[in-house]
């Protein structure tokens, strides 16, 4: 259960979005993580940009450990953008790697890297098929604000 337990608390983040035409969008944001379902799962909320600005992204992830696969089932949903994804999350060395498919049918790889007690780097990648290279679409550089 410790794979994601270190995230419990509140974070602020700087976000970069890499568009297909080569342009880059930047925002600030916030995310909040807590135990739910009597300690059997972790739920988070990701908000971009930080409140009170109007949101361009406001979504949640439910992370549930499955001992049968020695991994975590993840369900992401951003109703504001009608976006959802299902993934499986596992440790890979010092990183956490989540693999799955999004609402557009694209393969997704979301990674927590450079993890410390008070910061992390999150990288969101996608590709149309297994034979295509991964393309970075989002990066979040997060700093803890509350334990």
GROMACS .gro file of C-alpha atoms in nm:
model
  147
    1UNK     CA    1   0.000   0.000   0.000
    2UNK     CA    2   0.304   0.228   0.026
    3UNK     CA    3   0.341   0.270  -0.350
    4UNK     CA    4   0.108   0.572  -0.349
    5UNK     CA    5   0.076   0.634   0.026
    6UNK     CA    6   0.354   0.893   0.025
    7UNK     CA    7   0.129   1.117  -0.189
    8UNK     CA    8  -0.129   1.170   0.089
    9UNK     CA    9  -0.167   1.543   0.139
   10UNK     CA   10  -0.182   1.852  -0.080
   11UNK     CA   11   0.051   1.967  -0.355
   12UNK     CA   12   0.097   2.264  -0.586
   13UNK     CA   13   0.238   2.212  -0.933
   14UNK     CA   14   0.370   2.374  -1.247
   15UNK     CA   15   0.225   2.211  -1.559
   16UNK     CA   16   0.352   2.202  -1.916
   17UNK     CA   17   0.136   2.080  -2.208
   18UNK     CA   18   0.312   1.993  -2.535
   19UNK     CA   19   0.075   2.038  -2.830
   20UNK     CA   20   0.101   1.851  -3.159
   21UNK     CA   21   0.191   2.171  -3.348
   22UNK     CA   22   0.500   2.223  -3.129
   23UNK     CA   23   0.356   2.497  -2.910
   24UNK     CA   24   0.371   2.476  -2.531
   25UNK     CA   25   0.107   2.578  -2.278
   26UNK     CA   26   0.196   2.643  -1.912
   27UNK     CA   27  -0.024   2.659  -1.602
   28UNK     CA   28  -0.005   2.626  -1.229
   29UNK     CA   29  -0.223   2.377  -1.050
   30UNK     CA   30  -0.296   2.182  -0.735
   31UNK     CA   31  -0.363   1.821  -0.640
   32UNK     CA   32  -0.491   1.657  -0.323
   33UNK     CA   33  -0.458   1.290  -0.218
   34UNK     CA   34  -0.640   1.100   0.058
   35UNK     CA   35  -0.728   0.752   0.177
   36UNK     CA   36  -1.083   0.637   0.094
   37UNK     CA   37  -1.291   0.316   0.117
   38UNK     CA   38  -1.176   0.249   0.476
   39UNK     CA   39  -0.810   0.270   0.379
   40UNK     CA   40  -0.838   0.030   0.083
   41UNK     CA   41  -0.787   0.292  -0.187
   42UNK     CA   42  -0.644   0.637  -0.255
   43UNK     CA   43  -0.840   0.907  -0.430
   44UNK     CA   44  -0.690   1.225  -0.567
   45UNK     CA   45  -0.820   1.544  -0.725
   46UNK     CA   46  -0.617   1.736  -0.986
   47UNK     CA   47  -0.709   2.099  -1.056
   48UNK     CA   48  -0.560   2.322  -1.324
   49UNK     CA   49  -0.505   2.613  -1.286
   50UNK     CA   50  -0.503   2.672  -0.910
   51UNK     CA   51  -0.829   2.793  -0.762
   52UNK     CA   52  -0.999   3.043  -0.772
   53UNK     CA   53  -0.917   3.071  -1.146
   54UNK     CA   54  -1.168   2.898  -1.380
   55UNK     CA   55  -1.063   2.534  -1.432
   56UNK     CA   56  -0.932   2.394  -1.758
   57UNK     CA   57  -0.895   2.051  -1.593
   58UNK     CA   58  -1.068   1.919  -1.281
   59UNK     CA   59  -1.044   1.544  -1.243
   60UNK     CA   60  -1.004   1.257  -1.002
   61UNK     CA   61  -0.821   0.925  -0.985
   62UNK     CA   62  -0.925   0.625  -0.779
   63UNK     CA   63  -0.629   0.394  -0.704
   64UNK     CA   64  -0.711   0.047  -0.570
   65UNK     CA   65  -0.449  -0.216  -0.484
   66UNK     CA   66  -0.506  -0.567  -0.626
   67UNK     CA   67  -0.285  -0.833  -0.464
   68UNK     CA   68  -0.381  -1.077  -0.742
   69UNK     CA   69  -0.184  -0.875  -0.998
   70UNK     CA   70   0.055  -0.714  -0.745
   71UNK     CA   71  -0.045  -0.378  -0.888
   72UNK     CA   72  -0.294  -0.096  -0.864
   73UNK     CA   73  -0.606  -0.046  -1.075
   74UNK     CA   74  -0.645   0.321  -1.162
   75UNK     CA   75  -0.953   0.494  -1.293
   76UNK     CA   76  -0.909   0.858  -1.402
   77UNK     CA   77  -1.202   1.083  -1.489
   78UNK     CA   78  -1.211   1.451  -1.584
   79UNK     CA   79  -1.580   1.529  -1.645
   80UNK     CA   80  -1.496   1.888  -1.741
   81UNK     CA   81  -1.311   1.762  -2.052
   82UNK     CA   82  -1.506   1.435  -2.087
   83UNK     CA   83  -1.179   1.245  -2.049
   84UNK     CA   84  -1.124   0.912  -1.878
   85UNK     CA   85  -0.856   0.646  -1.859
   86UNK     CA   86  -0.794   0.305  -1.702
   87UNK     CA   87  -0.443   0.200  -1.607
   88UNK     CA   88  -0.240  -0.045  -1.402
   89UNK     CA   89   0.025   0.111  -1.176
   90UNK     CA   90   0.341  -0.058  -1.047
   91UNK     CA   91   0.683   0.032  -0.917
   92UNK     CA   92   0.968   0.031  -1.169
   93UNK     CA   93   1.288   0.094  -0.980
   94UNK     CA   94   1.245   0.425  -0.796
   95UNK     CA   95   0.959   0.533  -1.024
   96UNK     CA   96   0.590   0.452  -1.045
   97UNK     CA   97   0.470   0.363  -1.395
   98UNK     CA   98   0.103   0.348  -1.494
   99UNK     CA   99   0.005   0.188  -1.826
  100UNK     CA  100  -0.335   0.184  -1.991
  101UNK     CA  101  -0.568   0.329  -2.251
  102UNK     CA  102  -0.752   0.661  -2.257
  103UNK     CA  103  -1.098   0.767  -2.378
  104UNK     CA  104  -0.962   0.827  -2.732
  105UNK     CA  105  -0.823   0.473  -2.753
  106UNK     CA  106  -0.461   0.590  -2.721
  107UNK     CA  107  -0.207   0.394  -2.517
  108UNK     CA  108  -0.102   0.591  -2.209
  109UNK     CA  109   0.202   0.584  -1.983
  110UNK     CA  110   0.195   0.811  -1.680
  111UNK     CA  111   0.507   0.818  -1.462
  112UNK     CA  112   0.596   0.956  -1.121
  113UNK     CA  113   0.973   1.020  -1.124
  114UNK     CA  114   1.227   1.213  -0.916
  115UNK     CA  115   1.018   1.126  -0.611
  116UNK     CA  116   1.111   1.281  -0.276
  117UNK     CA  117   0.909   1.333   0.042
  118UNK     CA  118   0.815   1.682  -0.076
  119UNK     CA  119   0.828   1.678  -0.456
  120UNK     CA  120   0.774   1.469  -0.768
  121UNK     CA  121   0.790   1.496  -1.146
  122UNK     CA  122   0.488   1.348  -1.328
  123UNK     CA  123   0.519   1.272  -1.701
  124UNK     CA  124   0.215   1.188  -1.917
  125UNK     CA  125   0.289   1.012  -2.245
  126UNK     CA  126   0.072   0.864  -2.519
  127UNK     CA  127   0.095   0.671  -2.845
  128UNK     CA  128  -0.160   0.535  -3.094
  129UNK     CA  129  -0.021   0.178  -3.098
  130UNK     CA  130   0.248  -0.043  -2.945
  131UNK     CA  131   0.473   0.012  -3.248
  132UNK     CA  132   0.466   0.393  -3.218
  133UNK     CA  133   0.712   0.584  -2.997
  134UNK     CA  134   0.591   0.742  -2.674
  135UNK     CA  135   0.524   1.118  -2.698
  136UNK     CA  136   0.533   1.338  -2.389
  137UNK     CA  137   0.212   1.542  -2.368
  138UNK     CA  138   0.212   1.669  -2.009
  139UNK     CA  139   0.457   1.727  -1.727
  140UNK     CA  140   0.374   1.826  -1.370
  141UNK     CA  141   0.643   1.944  -1.130
  142UNK     CA  142   0.482   1.918  -0.787
  143UNK     CA  143   0.574   2.048  -0.442
  144UNK     CA  144   0.407   1.946  -0.117
  145UNK     CA  145   0.200   2.215   0.055
  146UNK     CA  146   0.040   2.006   0.335
  147UNK     CA  147   0.117   1.659   0.470
   0.00000   0.00000   0.00000
